[in-house]
Coordinates of C-alpha atoms in Angstrom, one line a residue:
X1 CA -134.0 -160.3 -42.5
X2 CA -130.7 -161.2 -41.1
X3 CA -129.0 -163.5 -43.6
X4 CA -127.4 -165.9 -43.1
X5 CA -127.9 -167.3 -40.0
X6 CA -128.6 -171.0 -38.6
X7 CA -131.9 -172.5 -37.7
X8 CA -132.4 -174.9 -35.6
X9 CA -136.1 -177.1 -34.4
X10 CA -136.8 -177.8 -31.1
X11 CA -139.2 -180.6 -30.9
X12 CA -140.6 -181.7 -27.7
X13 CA -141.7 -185.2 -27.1
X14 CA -143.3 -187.7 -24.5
X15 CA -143.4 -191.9 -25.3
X16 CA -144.6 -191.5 -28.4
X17 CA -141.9 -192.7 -30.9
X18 CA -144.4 -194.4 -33.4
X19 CA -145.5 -190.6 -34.2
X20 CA -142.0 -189.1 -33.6
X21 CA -140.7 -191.1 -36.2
X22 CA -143.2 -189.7 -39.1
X23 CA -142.2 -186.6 -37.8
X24 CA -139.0 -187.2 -37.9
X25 CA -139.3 -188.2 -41.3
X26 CA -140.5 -184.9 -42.2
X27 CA -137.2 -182.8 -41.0
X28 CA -135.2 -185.4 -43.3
X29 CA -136.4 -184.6 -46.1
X30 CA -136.6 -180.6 -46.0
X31 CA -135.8 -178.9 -48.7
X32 CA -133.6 -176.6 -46.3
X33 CA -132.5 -178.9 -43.9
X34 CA -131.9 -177.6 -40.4
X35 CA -128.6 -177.0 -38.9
X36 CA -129.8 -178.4 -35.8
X37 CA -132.8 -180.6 -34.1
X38 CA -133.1 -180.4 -30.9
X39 CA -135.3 -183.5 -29.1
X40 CA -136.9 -181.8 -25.9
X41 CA -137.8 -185.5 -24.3
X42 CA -139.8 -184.7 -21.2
X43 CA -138.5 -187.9 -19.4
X44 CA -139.5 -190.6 -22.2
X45 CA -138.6 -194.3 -22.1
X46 CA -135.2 -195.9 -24.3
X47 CA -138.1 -196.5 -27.3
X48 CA -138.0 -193.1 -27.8
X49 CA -133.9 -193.0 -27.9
X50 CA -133.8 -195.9 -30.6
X51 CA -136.0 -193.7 -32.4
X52 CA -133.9 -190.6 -32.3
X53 CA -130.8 -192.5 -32.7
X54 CA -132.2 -193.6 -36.0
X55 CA -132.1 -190.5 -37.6
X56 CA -128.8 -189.1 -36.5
X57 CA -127.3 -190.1 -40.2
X58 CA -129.7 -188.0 -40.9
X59 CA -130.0 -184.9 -39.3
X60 CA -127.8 -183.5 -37.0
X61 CA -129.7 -184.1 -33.5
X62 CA -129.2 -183.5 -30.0
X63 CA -131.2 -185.0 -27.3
X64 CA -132.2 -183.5 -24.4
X65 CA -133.6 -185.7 -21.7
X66 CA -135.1 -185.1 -18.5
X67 CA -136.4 -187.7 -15.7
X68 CA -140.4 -188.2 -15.4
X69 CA -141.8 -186.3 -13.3
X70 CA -145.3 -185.6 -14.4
X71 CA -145.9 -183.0 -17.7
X72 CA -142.7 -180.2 -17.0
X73 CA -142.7 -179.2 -21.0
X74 CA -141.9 -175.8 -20.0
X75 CA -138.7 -177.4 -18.1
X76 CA -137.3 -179.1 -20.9
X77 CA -138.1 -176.7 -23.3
X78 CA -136.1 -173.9 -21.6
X79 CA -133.4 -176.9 -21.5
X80 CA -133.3 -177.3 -25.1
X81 CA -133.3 -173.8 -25.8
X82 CA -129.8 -173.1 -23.4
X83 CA -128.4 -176.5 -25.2
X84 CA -128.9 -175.0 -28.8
X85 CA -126.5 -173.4 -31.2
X86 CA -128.7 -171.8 -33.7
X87 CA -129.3 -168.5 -34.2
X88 CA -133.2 -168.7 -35.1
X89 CA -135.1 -171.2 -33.6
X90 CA -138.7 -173.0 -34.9
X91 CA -140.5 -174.8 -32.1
X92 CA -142.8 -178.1 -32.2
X93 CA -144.0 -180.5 -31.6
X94 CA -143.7 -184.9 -31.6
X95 CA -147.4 -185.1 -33.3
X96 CA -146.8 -182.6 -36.1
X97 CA -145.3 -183.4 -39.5
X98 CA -144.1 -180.5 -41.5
X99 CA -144.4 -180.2 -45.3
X100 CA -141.1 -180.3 -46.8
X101 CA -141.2 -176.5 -47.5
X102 CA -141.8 -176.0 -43.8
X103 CA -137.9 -175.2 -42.7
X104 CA -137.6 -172.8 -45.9
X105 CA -141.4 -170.8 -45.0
X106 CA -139.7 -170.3 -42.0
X107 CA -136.3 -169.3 -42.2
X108 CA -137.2 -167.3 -45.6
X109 CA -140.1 -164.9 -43.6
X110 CA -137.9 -164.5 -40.1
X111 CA -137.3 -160.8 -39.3
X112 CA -135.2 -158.7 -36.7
X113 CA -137.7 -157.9 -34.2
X114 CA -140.8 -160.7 -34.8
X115 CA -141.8 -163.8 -34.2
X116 CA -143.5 -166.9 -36.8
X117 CA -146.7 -167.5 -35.6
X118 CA -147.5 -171.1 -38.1
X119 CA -150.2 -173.3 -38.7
X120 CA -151.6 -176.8 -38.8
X121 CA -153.9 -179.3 -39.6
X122 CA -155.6 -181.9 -37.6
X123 CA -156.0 -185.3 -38.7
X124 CA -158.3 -188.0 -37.0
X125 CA -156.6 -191.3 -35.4
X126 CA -157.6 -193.3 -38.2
X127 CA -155.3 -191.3 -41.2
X128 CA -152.6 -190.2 -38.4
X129 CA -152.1 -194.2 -38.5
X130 CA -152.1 -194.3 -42.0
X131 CA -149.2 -192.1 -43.1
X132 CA -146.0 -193.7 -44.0
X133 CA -142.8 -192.5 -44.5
X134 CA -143.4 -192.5 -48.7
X135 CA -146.7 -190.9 -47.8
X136 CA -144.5 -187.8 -46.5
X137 CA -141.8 -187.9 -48.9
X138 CA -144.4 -188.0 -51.8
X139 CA -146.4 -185.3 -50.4
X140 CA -149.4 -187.1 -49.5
X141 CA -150.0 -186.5 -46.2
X142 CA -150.3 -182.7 -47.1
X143 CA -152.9 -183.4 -50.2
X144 CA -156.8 -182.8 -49.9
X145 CA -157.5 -185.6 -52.2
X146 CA -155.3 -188.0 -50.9
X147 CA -156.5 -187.1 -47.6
X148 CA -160.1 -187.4 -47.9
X149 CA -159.9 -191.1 -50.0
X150 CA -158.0 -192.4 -46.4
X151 CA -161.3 -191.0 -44.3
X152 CA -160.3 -187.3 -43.5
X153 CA -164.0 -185.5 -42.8
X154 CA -163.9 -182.7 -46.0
X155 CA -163.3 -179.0 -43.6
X156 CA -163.1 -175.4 -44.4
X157 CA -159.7 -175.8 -42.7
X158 CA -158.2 -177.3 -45.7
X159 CA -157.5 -174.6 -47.4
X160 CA -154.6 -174.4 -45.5
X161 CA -153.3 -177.5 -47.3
X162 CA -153.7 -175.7 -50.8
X163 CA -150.1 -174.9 -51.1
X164 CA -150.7 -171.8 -53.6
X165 CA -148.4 -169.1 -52.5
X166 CA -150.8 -166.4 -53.7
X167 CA -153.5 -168.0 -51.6
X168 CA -151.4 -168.4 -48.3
X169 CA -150.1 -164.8 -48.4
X170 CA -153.9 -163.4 -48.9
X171 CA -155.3 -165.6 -46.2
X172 CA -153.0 -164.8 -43.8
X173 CA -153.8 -161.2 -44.6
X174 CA -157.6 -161.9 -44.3
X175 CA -157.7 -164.4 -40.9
X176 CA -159.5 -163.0 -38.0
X177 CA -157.3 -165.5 -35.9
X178 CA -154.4 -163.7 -33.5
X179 CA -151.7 -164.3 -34.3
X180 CA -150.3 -166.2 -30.9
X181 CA -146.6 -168.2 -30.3
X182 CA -148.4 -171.8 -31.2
X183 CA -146.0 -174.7 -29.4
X184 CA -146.4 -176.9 -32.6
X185 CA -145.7 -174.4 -35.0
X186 CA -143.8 -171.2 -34.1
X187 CA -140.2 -169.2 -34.1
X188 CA -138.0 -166.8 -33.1
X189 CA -134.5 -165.3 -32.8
X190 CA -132.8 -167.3 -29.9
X191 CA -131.2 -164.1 -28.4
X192 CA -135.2 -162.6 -27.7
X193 CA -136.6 -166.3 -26.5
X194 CA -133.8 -165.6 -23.9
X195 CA -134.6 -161.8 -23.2
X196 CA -138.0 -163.0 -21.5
X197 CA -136.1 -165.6 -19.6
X198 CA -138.0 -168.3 -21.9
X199 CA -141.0 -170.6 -20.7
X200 CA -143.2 -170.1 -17.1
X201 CA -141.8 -173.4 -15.3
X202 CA -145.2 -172.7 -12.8
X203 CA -147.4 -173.5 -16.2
X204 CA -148.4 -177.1 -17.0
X205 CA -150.7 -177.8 -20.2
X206 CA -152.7 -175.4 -21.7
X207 CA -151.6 -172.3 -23.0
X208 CA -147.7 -171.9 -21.3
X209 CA -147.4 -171.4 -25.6
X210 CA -149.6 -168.1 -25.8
X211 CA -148.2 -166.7 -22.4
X212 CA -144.5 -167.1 -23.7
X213 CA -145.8 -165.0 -26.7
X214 CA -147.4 -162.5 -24.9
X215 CA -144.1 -161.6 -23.0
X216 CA -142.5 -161.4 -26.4
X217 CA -144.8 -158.8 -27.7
X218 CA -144.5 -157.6 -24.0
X219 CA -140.9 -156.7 -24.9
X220 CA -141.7 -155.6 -28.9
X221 CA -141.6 -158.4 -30.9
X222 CA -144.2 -158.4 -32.6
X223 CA -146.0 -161.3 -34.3
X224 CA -145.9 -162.3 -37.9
X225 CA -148.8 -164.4 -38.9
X226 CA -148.2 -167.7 -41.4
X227 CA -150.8 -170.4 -40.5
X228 CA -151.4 -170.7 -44.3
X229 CA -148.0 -171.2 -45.4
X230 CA -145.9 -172.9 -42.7
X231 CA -147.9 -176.0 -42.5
X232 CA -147.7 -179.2 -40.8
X233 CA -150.3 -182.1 -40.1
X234 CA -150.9 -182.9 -36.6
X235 CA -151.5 -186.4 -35.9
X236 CA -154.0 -187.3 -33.3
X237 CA -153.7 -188.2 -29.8
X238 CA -155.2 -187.7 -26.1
X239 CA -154.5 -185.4 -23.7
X240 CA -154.5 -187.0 -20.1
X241 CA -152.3 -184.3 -19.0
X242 CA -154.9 -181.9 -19.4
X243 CA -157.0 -180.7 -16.5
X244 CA -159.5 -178.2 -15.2
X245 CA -157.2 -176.8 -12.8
X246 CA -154.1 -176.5 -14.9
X247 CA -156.0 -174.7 -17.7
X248 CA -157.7 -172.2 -14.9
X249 CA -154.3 -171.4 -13.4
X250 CA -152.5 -171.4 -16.4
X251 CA -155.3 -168.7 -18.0
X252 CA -154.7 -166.4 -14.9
X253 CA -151.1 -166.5 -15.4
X254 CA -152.1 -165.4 -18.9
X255 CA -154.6 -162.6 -17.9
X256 CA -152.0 -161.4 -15.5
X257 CA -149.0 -161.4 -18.3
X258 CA -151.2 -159.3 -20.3
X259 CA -152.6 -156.9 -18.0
X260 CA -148.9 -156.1 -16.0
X261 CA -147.0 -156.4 -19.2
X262 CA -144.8 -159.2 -18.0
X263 CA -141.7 -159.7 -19.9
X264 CA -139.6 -162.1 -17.9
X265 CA -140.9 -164.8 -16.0
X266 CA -139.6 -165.7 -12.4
X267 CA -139.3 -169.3 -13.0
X268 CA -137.8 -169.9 -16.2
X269 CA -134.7 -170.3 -17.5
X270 CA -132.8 -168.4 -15.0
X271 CA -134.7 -168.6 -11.7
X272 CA -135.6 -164.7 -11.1

């Protein structure tokens, strides 16, 4: 591990300040604060702003804004990755608050040559509403218990929440899941995100993440899995952005990254 070196989040978000702010909420009270948060705002209204404007005692921010034109997250996240400073960079999302150790999992496991593939835990509309900002700064919103008296269904998935370092490290060890680039909950060393000429501007919702990843292990960085130990809760929402067509194209874009060994795509940051 290369130490020591800045880290920065990139969060992207879309008019939804009510759940940016929680998250929000969650980077201010890190226990290693980030050098730099990055607000990848694909074209959101001046709510959104106020919001971000809020916090700026508070964390050093810098937002990055682009006009609406439809769901272009891959746009403005390549944006926020040329506008940042930071040597290592985590990448999530407006829904997903992380647990204050979050920052720390993550800059204490990054390596030379790897990526952070994280994890998280889905919460239904009914808690996401419920969390407050002493819900997150107690720890709360990351406890079974506390969880399951506000409504959460009781899952096998909670044992992510367990928060027993022993635990995490063997059940990352043990998970059948692959270890993929996950856009609410992933990092990497700024200098590779640019080798593979960062996100596939062609790709709309549903899986542009994995693909980015794939041309990352493409070009030998390889994947280090932590869904058990660099957790955040991901609040609920809908998805009209996602479509049929968009997750058929998007999966032969995938298929095709794989099977050519695609490292840098054409349309991303620098248009190839």
């Amino acid at each position: 591990m290369a130490q020591p070196f800045t880290i920065g989040v990139i969060i992207s978000t879309n008019n939804n300040p009510r759940w940016l702010e929680k998250t929000l909420w969650g980077y201010a009270l890190q226990s290693h604060k980030p050098d730099e948060v990055i607000i990848a705002d694909d074209g959101s209204t001046n709510d959104t702003k106020k919001v971000v404007d809020s916090f700026r005692s508070l964390l050093y921010i810098n937002h990055i804004w682009q006009e609406d034109k439809g769901f272009r997250k891959s746009e403005i996240l390549n944006k926020a990755i040329v506008a940042a400073t930071s040597d290592y960079l985590i990448f999530t999302d407006q829904d997903c608050i992380p647990r204050n150790d979050f920052v720390e999992v993550h800059y204490n496991n990054a390596r030379e040559q790897c990526y952070i593939s994280g994890g998280y835990f889905k919460l239904t509309m009914s808690v996401s509403l419920a969390i407050t900002k002493n819900d997150i700064a107690q720890g709360d919103a990351f406890d079974i218990n506390w969880l399951i008296s506000k409504g959460q269904p009781i899952s096998t998935k909670m044992t992510k929440l367990q928060n027993v370092d022993w635990f995490a490290k063997f059940m990352n060890f043990i998970t059948p899941a692959e270890p993929t680039w996950n856009g609410c909950n992933s990092s990497g060393w700024r200098t590779d995100l640019l080798a593979v000429n960062g996100f596939n501007e062609d790709m709309q919702y549903g899986g542009q993440d994995r693909e980015f990843g794939y041309r990352l292990q493409n070009n030998g960085i390889k994947p280090i899995q932590l869904r058990f130990s660099a957790i955040c809760v991901h609040l609920d929402h809908k998805r009209p952005y996602k479509t049929k067509e968009t997750l058929a194209f998007n999966r032969n874009v995938m298929l095709k990254t794989r099977k050519n060994r695609v490292i840098k795509t054409p349309n991303g940051i620098v248009k190839l």
